[in-house]
mmCIF file of C-alpha atoms in Angstrom:
data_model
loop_
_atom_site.group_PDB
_atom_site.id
_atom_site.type_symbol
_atom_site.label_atom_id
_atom_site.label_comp_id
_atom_site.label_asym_id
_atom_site.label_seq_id
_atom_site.Cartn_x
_atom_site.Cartn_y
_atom_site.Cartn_z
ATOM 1 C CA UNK A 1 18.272 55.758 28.646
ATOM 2 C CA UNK A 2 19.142 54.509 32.082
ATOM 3 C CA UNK A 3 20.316 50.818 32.477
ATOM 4 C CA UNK A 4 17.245 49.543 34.012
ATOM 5 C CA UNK A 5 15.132 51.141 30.849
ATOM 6 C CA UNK A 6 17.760 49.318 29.101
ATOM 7 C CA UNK A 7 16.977 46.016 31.084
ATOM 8 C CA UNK A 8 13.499 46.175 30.072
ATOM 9 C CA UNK A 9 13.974 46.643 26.818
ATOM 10 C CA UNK A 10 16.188 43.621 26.436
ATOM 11 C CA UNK A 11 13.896 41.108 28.448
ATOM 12 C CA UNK A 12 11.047 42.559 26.291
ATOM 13 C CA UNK A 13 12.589 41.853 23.172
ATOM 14 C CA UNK A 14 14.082 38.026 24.538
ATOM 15 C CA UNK A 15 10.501 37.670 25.612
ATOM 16 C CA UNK A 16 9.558 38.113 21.692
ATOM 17 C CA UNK A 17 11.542 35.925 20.300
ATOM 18 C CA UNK A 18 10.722 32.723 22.396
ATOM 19 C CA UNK A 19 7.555 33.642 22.007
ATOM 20 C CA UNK A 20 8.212 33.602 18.382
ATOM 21 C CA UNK A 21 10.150 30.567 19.006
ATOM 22 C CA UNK A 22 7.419 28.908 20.744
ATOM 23 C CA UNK A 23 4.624 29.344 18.465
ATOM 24 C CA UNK A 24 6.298 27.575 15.767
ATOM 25 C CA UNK A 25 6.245 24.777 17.967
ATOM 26 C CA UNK A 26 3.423 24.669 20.463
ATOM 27 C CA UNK A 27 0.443 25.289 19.086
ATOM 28 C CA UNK A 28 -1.585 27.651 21.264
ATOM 29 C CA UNK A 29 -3.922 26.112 23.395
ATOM 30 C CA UNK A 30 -7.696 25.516 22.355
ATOM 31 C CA UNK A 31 -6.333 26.079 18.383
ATOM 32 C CA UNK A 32 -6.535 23.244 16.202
ATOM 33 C CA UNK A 33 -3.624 21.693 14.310
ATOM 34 C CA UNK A 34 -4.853 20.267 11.629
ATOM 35 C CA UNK A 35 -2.691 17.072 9.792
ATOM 36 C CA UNK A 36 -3.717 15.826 5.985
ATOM 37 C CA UNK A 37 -2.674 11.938 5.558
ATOM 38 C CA UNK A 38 -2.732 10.703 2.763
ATOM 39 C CA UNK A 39 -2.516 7.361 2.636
ATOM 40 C CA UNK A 40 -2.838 4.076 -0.323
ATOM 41 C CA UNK A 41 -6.133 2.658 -0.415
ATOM 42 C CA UNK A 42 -5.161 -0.345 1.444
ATOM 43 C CA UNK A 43 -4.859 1.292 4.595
ATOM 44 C CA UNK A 44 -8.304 3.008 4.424
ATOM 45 C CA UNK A 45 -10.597 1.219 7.043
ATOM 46 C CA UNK A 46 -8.358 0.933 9.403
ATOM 47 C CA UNK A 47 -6.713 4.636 9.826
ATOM 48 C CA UNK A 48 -10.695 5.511 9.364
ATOM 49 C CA UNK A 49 -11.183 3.556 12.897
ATOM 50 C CA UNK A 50 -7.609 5.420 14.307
ATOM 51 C CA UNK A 51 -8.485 8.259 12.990
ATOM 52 C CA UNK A 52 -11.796 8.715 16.083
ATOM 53 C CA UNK A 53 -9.634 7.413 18.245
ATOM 54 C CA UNK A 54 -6.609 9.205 17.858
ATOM 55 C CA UNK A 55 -8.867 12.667 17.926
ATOM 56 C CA UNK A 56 -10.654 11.802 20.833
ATOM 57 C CA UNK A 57 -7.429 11.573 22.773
ATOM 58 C CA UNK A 58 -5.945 14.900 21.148
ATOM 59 C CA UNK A 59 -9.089 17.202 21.240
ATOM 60 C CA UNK A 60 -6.755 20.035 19.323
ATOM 61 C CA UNK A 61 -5.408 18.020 16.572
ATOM 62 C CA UNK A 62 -7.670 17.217 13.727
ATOM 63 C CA UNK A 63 -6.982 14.255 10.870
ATOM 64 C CA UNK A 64 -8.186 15.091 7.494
ATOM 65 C CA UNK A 65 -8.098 11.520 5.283
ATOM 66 C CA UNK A 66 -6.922 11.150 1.661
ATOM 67 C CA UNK A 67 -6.658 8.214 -0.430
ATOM 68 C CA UNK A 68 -4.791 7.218 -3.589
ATOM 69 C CA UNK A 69 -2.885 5.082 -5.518
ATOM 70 C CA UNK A 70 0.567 4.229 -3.916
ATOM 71 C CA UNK A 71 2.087 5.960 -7.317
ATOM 72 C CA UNK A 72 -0.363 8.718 -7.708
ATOM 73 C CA UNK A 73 0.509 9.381 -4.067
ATOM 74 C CA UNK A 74 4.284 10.016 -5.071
ATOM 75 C CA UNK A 75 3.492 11.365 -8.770
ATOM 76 C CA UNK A 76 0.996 14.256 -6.983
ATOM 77 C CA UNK A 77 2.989 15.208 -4.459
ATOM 78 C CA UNK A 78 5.993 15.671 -6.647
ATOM 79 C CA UNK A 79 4.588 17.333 -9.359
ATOM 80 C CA UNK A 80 2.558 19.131 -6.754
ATOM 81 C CA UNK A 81 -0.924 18.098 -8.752
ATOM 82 C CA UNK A 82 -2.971 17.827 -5.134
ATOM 83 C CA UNK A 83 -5.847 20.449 -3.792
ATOM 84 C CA UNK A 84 -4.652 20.271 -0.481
ATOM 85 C CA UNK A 85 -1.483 20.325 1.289
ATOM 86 C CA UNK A 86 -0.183 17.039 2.727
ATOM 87 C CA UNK A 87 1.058 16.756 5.990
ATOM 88 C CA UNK A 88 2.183 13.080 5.869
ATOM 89 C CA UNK A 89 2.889 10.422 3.630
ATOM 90 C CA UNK A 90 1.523 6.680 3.284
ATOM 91 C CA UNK A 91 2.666 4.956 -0.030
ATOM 92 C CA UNK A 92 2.068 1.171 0.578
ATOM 93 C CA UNK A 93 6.234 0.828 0.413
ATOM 94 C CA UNK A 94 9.398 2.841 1.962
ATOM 95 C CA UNK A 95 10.769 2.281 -1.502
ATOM 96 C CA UNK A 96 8.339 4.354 -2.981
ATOM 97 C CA UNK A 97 9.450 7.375 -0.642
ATOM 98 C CA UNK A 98 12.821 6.574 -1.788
ATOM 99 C CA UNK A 99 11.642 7.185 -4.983
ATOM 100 C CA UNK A 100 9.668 10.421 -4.242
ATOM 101 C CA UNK A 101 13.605 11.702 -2.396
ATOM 102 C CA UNK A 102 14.790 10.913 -5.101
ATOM 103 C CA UNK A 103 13.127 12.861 -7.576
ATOM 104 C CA UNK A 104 12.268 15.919 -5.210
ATOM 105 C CA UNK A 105 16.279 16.442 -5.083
ATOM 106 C CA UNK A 106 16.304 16.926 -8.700
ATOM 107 C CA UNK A 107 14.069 19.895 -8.756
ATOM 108 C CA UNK A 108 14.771 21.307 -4.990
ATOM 109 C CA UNK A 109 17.185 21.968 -2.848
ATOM 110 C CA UNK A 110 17.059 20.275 0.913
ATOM 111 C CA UNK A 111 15.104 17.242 2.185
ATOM 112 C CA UNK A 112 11.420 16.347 1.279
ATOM 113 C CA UNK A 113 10.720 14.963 5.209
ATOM 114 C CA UNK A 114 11.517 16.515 8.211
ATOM 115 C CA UNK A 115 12.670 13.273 9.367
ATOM 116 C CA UNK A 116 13.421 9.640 8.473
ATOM 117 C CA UNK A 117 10.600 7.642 7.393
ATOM 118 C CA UNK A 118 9.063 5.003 9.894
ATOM 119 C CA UNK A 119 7.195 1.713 9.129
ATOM 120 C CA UNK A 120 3.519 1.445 9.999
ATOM 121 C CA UNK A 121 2.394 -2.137 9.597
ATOM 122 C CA UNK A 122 3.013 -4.680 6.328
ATOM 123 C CA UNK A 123 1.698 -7.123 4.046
ATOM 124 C CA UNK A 124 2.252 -9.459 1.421
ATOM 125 C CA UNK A 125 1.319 -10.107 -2.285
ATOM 126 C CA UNK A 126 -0.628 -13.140 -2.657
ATOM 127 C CA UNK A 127 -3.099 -14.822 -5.160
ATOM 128 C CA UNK A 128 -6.869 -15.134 -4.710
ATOM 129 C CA UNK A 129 -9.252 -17.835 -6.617
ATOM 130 C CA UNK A 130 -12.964 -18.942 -6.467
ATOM 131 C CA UNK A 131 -12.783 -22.441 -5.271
ATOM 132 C CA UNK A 132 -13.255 -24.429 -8.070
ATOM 133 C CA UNK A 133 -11.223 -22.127 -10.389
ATOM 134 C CA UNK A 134 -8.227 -22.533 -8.129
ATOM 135 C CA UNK A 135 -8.805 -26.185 -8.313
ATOM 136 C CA UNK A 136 -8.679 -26.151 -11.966
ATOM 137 C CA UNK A 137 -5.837 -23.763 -12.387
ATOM 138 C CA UNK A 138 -3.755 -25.168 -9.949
ATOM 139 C CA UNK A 139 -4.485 -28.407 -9.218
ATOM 140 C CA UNK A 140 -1.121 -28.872 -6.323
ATOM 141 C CA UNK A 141 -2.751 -26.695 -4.233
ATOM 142 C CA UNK A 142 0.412 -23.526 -4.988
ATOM 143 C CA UNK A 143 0.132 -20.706 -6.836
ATOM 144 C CA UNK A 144 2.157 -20.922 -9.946
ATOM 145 C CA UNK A 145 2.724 -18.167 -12.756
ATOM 146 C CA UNK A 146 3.148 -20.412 -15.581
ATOM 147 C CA UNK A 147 -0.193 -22.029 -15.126
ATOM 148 C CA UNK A 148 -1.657 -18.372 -14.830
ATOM 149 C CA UNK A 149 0.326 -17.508 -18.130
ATOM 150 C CA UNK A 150 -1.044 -20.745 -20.127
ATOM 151 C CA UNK A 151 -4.835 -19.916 -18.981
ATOM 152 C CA UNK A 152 -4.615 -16.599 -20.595
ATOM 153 C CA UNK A 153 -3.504 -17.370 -23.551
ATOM 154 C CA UNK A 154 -6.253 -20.165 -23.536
ATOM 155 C CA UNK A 155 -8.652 -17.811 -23.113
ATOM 156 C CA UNK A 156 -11.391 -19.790 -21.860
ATOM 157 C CA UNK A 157 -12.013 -22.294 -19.505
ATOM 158 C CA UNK A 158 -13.000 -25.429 -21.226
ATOM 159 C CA UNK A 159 -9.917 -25.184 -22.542
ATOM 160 C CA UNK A 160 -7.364 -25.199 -19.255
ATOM 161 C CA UNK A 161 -10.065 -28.408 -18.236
ATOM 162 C CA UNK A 162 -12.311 -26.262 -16.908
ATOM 163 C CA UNK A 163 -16.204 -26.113 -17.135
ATOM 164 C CA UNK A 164 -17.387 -25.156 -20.402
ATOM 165 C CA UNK A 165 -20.256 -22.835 -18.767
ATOM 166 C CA UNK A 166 -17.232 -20.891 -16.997
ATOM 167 C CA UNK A 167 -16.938 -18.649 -20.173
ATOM 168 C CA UNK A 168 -13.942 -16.712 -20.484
ATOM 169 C CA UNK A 169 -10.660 -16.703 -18.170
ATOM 170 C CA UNK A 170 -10.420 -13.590 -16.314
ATOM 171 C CA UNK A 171 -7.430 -12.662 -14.301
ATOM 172 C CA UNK A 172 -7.490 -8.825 -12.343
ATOM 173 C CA UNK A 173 -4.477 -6.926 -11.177
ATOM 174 C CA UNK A 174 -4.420 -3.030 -10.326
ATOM 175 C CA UNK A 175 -3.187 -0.421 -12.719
ATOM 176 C CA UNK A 176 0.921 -1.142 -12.299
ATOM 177 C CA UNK A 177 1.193 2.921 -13.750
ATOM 178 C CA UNK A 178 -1.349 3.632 -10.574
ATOM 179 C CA UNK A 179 -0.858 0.941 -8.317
ATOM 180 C CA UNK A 180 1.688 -0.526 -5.925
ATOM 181 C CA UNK A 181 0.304 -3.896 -5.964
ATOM 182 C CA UNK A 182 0.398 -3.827 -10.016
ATOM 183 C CA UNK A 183 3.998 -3.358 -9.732
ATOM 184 C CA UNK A 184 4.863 -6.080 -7.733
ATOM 185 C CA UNK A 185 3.083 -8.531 -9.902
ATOM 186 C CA UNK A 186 4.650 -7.493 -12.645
ATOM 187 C CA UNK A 187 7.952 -7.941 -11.181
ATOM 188 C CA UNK A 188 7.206 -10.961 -9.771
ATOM 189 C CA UNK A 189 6.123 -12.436 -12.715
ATOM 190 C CA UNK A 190 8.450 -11.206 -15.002
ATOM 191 C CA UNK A 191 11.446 -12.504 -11.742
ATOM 192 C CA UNK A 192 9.818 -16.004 -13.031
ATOM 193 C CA UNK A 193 9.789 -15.632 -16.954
ATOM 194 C CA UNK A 194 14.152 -14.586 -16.847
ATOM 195 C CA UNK A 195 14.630 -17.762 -14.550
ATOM 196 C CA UNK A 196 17.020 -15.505 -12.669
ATOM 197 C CA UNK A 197 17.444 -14.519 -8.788
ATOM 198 C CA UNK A 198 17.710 -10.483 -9.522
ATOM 199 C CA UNK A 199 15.956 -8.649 -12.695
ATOM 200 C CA UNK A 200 18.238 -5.891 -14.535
ATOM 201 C CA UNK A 201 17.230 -3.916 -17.367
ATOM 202 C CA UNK A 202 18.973 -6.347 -19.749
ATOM 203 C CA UNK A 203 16.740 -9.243 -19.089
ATOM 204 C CA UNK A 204 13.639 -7.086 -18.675
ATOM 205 C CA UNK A 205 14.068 -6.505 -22.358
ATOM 206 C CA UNK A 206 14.385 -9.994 -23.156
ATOM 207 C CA UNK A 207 11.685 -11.297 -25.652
ATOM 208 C CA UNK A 208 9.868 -13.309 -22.720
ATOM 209 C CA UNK A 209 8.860 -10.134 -20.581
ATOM 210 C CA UNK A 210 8.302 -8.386 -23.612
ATOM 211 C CA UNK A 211 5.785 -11.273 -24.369
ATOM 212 C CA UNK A 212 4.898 -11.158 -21.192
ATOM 213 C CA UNK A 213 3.902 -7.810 -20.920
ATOM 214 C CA UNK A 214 1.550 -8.077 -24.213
ATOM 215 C CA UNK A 215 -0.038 -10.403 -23.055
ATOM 216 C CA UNK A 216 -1.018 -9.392 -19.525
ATOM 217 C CA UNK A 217 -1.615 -5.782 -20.898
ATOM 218 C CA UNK A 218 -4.175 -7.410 -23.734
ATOM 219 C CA UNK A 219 -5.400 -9.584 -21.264
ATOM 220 C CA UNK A 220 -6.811 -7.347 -17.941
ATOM 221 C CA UNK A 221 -9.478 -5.391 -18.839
ATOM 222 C CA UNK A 222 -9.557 -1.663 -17.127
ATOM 223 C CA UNK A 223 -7.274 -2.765 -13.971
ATOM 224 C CA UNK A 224 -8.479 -0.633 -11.019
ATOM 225 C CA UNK A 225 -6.140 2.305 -9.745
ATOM 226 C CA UNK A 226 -6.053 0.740 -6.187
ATOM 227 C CA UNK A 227 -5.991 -2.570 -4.099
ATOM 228 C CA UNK A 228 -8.713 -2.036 -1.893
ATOM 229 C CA UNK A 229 -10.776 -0.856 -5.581
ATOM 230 C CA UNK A 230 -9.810 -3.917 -7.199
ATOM 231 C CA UNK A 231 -11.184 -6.684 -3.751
ATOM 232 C CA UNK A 232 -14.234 -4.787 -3.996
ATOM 233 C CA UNK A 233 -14.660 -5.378 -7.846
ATOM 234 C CA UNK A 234 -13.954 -8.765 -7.614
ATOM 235 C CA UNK A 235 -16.271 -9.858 -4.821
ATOM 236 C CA UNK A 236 -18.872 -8.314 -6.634
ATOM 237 C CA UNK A 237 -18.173 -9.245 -10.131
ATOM 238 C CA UNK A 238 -17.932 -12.996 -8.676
ATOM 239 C CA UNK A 239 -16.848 -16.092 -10.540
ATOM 240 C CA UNK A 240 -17.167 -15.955 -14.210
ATOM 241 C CA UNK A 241 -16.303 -12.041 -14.492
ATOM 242 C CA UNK A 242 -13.256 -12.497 -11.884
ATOM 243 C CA UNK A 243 -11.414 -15.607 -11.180
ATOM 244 C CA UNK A 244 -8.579 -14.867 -10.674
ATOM 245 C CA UNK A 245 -6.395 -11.762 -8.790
ATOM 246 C CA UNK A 246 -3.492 -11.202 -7.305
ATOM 247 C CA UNK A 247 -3.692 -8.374 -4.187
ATOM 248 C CA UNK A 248 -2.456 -7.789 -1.081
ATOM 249 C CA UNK A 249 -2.963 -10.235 1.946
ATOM 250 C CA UNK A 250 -3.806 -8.091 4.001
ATOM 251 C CA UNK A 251 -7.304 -6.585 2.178
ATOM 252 C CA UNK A 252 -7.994 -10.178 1.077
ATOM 253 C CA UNK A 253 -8.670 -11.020 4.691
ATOM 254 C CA UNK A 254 -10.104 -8.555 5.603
ATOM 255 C CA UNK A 255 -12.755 -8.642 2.628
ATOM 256 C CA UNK A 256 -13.086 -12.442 2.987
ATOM 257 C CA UNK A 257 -16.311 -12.606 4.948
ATOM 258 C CA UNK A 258 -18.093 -10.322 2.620
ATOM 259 C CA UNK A 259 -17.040 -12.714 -0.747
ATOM 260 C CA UNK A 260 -19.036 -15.271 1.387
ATOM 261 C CA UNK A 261 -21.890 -13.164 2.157
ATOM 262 C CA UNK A 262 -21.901 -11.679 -1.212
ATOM 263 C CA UNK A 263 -21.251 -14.993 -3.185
ATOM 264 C CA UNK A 264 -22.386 -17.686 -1.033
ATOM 265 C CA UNK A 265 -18.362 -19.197 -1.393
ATOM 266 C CA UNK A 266 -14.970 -17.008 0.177
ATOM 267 C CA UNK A 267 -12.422 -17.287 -2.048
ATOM 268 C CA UNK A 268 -9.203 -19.213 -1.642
ATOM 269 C CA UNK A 269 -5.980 -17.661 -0.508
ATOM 270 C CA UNK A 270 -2.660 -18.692 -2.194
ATOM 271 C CA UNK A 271 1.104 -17.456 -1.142
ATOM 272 C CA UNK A 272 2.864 -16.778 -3.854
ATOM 273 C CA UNK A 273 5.927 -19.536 -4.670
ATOM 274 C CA UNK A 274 8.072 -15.860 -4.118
ATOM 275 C CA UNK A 275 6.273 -13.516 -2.323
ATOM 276 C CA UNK A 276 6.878 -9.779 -1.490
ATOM 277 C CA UNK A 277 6.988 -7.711 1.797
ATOM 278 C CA UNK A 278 5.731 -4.299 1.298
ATOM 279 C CA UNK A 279 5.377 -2.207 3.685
ATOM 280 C CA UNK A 280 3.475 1.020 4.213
ATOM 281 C CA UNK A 281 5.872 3.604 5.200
ATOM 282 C CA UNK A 282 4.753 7.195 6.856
ATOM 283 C CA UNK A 283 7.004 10.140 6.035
ATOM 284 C CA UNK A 284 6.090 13.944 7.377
ATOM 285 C CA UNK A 285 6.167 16.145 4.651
ATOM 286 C CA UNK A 286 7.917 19.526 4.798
ATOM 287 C CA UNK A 287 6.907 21.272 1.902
ATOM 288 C CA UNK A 288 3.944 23.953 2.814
ATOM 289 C CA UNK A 289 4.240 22.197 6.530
ATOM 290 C CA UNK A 290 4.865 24.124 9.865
ATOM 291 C CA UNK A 291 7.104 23.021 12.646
ATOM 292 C CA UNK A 292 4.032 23.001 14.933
ATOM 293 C CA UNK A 293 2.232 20.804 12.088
ATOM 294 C CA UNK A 294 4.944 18.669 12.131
ATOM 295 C CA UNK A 295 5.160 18.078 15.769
ATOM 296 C CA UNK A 296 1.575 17.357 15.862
ATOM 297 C CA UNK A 297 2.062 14.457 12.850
ATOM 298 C CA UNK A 298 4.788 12.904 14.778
ATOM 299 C CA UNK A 299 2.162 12.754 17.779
ATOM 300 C CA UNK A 300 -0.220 10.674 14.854
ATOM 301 C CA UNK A 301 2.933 8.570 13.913
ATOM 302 C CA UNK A 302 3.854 7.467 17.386
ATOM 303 C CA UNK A 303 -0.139 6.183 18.287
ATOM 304 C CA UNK A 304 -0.074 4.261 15.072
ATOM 305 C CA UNK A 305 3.116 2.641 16.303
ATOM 306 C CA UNK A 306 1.198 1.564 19.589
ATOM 307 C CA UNK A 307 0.522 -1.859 20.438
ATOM 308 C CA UNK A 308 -3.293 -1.130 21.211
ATOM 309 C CA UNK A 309 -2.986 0.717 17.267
ATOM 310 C CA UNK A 310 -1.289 -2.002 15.615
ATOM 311 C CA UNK A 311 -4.340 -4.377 16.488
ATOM 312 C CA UNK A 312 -6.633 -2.723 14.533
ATOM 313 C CA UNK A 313 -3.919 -2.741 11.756
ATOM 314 C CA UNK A 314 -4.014 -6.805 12.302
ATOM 315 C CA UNK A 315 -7.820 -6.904 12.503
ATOM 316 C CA UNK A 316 -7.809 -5.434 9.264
ATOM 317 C CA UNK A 317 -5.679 -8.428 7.856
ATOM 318 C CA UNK A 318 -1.591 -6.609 8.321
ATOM 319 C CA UNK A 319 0.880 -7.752 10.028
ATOM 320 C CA UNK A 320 2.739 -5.366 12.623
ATOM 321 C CA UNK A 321 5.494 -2.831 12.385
ATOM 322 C CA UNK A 322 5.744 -3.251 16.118
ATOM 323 C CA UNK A 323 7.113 -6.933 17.236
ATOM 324 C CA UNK A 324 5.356 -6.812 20.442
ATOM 325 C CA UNK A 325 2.468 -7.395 18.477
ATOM 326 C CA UNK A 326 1.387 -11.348 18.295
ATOM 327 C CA UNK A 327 -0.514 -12.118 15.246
ATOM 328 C CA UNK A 328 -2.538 -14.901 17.059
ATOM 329 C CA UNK A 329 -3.359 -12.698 20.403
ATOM 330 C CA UNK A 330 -5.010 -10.547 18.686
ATOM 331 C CA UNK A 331 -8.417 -10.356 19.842
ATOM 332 C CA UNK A 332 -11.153 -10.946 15.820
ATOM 333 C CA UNK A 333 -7.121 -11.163 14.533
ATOM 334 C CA UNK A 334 -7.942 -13.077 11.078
ATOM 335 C CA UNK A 335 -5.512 -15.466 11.325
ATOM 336 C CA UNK A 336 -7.686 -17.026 14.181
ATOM 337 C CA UNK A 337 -10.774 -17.587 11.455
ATOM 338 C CA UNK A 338 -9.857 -20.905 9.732
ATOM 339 C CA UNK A 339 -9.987 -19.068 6.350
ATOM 340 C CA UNK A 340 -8.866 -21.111 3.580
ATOM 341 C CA UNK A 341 -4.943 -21.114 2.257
ATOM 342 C CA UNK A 342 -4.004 -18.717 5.493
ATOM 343 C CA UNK A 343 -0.675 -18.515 6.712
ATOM 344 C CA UNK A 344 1.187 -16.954 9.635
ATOM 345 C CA UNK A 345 4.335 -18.141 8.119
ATOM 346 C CA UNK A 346 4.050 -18.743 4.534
ATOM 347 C CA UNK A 347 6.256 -20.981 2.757
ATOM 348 C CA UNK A 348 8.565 -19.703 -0.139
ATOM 349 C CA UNK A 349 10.616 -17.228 -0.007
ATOM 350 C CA UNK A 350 9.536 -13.737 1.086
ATOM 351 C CA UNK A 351 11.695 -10.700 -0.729
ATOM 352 C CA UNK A 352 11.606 -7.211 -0.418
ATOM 353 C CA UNK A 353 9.691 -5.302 -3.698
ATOM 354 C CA UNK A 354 12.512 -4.585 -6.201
ATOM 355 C CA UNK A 355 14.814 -1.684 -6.490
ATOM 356 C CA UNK A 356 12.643 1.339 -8.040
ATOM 357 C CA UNK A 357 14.595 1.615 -10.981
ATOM 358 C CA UNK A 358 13.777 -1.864 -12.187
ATOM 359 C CA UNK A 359 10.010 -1.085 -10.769
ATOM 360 C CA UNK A 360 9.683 2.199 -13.538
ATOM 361 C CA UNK A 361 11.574 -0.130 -16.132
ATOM 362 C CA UNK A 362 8.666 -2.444 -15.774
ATOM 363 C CA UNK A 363 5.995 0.166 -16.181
ATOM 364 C CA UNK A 364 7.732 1.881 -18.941
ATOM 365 C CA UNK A 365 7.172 -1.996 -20.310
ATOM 366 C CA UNK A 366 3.437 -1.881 -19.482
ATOM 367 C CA UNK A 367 3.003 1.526 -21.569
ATOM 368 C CA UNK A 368 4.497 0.682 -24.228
ATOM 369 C CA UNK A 369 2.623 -2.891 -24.446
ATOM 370 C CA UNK A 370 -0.874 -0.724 -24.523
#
């Protein structure tokens, strides 16, 4: 073989492997890369809206939308329970991805994400009433957990002062076992029966939580698995079948216009006396996931992260991941409706959800209440 044959040869066979190379990364043009999200409920109208826009602008990349609980969404993809393969990752908190790292490293070897986890846009736990039930229950105007604790175990309420022709007392809160939002109440609640700054295991176990926990777990009848689920159900159900919930601020904006149009009243918003950040985190799986695949989710990640994106995010009632964003600027922004018990900057504190071994602690609580 003479040395230009041998030439050939050897450009033919570099030409093969960057072409190998290349394919793994560039998808070939006029193919389709297609990305599954899947995301907690609460983020569901508004990545609906991105989801024409982003495809419009990237003709060969295709979004496929799934929704589920915040904990289903780490529970499935761990144990590997979905239908479908997913491409990226939406839990309502980062610390639920911690979670999900945490157990994937127990059962596999190397990282669940190709790379570090970025935030998408957040919100906060707060409480929602009917007008005069909020009066009733919490005549200062706050929110306060003890008063919510002594009109369940009323019962009715005629007996908190309330109208006699009000019926029962019902409070609604998501699934905790399901639901992000369930969690944080829990641990909110339970942060103000200990009368401590930090919850351990020790004084989850204390009699009080335990109380607590029967109570609450007596007391909600068939808690939806989601947020977004559980807004829905209570602007339909109305006063006297829902009077009570606590959910995120975020989808109780956004839904506020249709409890008027639905009910005739909105309901009243009310920051929690120690509130919660969560906020929705988007990780790119690599599990069943293709470098090209990947690339083409980071593309999704990066126009969510855009100012023009994180508009719609605060249209929908969240506040921005990106601080270029103004809250007031934005153009139908809901903080710019005069709805009642809004905030830009609530008072109270404002925390971040608790560690996730205190979180599972709590649940473990919950199951063994039922």
């Amino acid at each position: 073989m003479n040395s230009n044959t041998q030439r050939r040869n050897l450009f033919i066979s570099i030409g093969t492997i960057l072409a190998a190379i290349g394919l793994a990364y560039v998808p070939i043009p006029g193919v389709n890369q297609t990305i599954t999200v899947v995301s907690g409920s609460e983020l569901q109208e508004p990545l609906k809206v991105l989801e024409t826009e982003f495809e419009r602008k990237h003709s060969t990349i295709d979004i496929d939308l799934k929704f589920q609980g915040s904990q289903d969404i780490v529970n499935n993809y761990v144990n590997d329970d979905n239908s479908f393969t997913p491409t990226v990752l939406i839990p309502a908190n980062g610390e639920l991805l911690d979670e999900l790292s945490d157990r994937w490293r127990t059962q596999n070897e190397g990282e669940p994400f190709f790379e570090a986890p970025r935030a998408i846009a957040s919100t906060l736990l707060v409480g929602i009433a009917w007008p005069e039930r909020g009066q009733v229950l919490f005549p200062e105007g706050r929110f306060q957990w003890e008063r919510l604790e002594a009109a369940m175990k009323a019962g009715s309420w005629d007996a908190i002062g309330g109208q006699e022709s009000w019926g029962s007392f019902d409070f609604v809160m998501t699934n905790p076992t399901r639901s992000n939002s369930g969690q944080l109440t829990l641990s909110l609640w339970s942060q103000s029966k200990v009368g401590s700054a930090t919850l351990n295991t020790a004084n989850l176990n204390a009699e009080p939580v335990r109380d607590l926990m029967a109570l609450v777990e007596r007391s909600v009848y068939q808690p939806p698995r989601s947020t977004d689920i559980l807004l829905q159900e209570f602007v339909v159900r109305g006063p006297n079948d829902a009077d009570v919930a606590t959910a995120y601020e975020s989808i109780a904006l956004h839904r506020w216009s249709q409890a008027e149009q639905t009910q005739g009243i909105p309901y009243q918003i009310y920051y929690l006396n120690r509130s919660v950040e969560t906020v929705s985190t988007a990780a790119i799986a690599r599990r069943g996931i293709s470098n090209a695949t990947a690339k083409a989710a980071r593309t999704f990640l990066d126009f969510l992260s855009e100012p023009e994106q994180q508009a719609v995010f605060v249209q929908h009632g969240f506040r921005p991941a990106n601080p270029k964003v103004d809250l007031t600027k934005v153009p139908n922004s809901p903080w710019n409706q005069n709805i009642p018990g809004i905030e830009i900057d609530p008072p109270g504190q404002i925390s971040p959800p608790a560690p996730r071994p205190i979180l599972t602690e709590l649940i473990r609580l919950w199951e063994r209440a039922g």
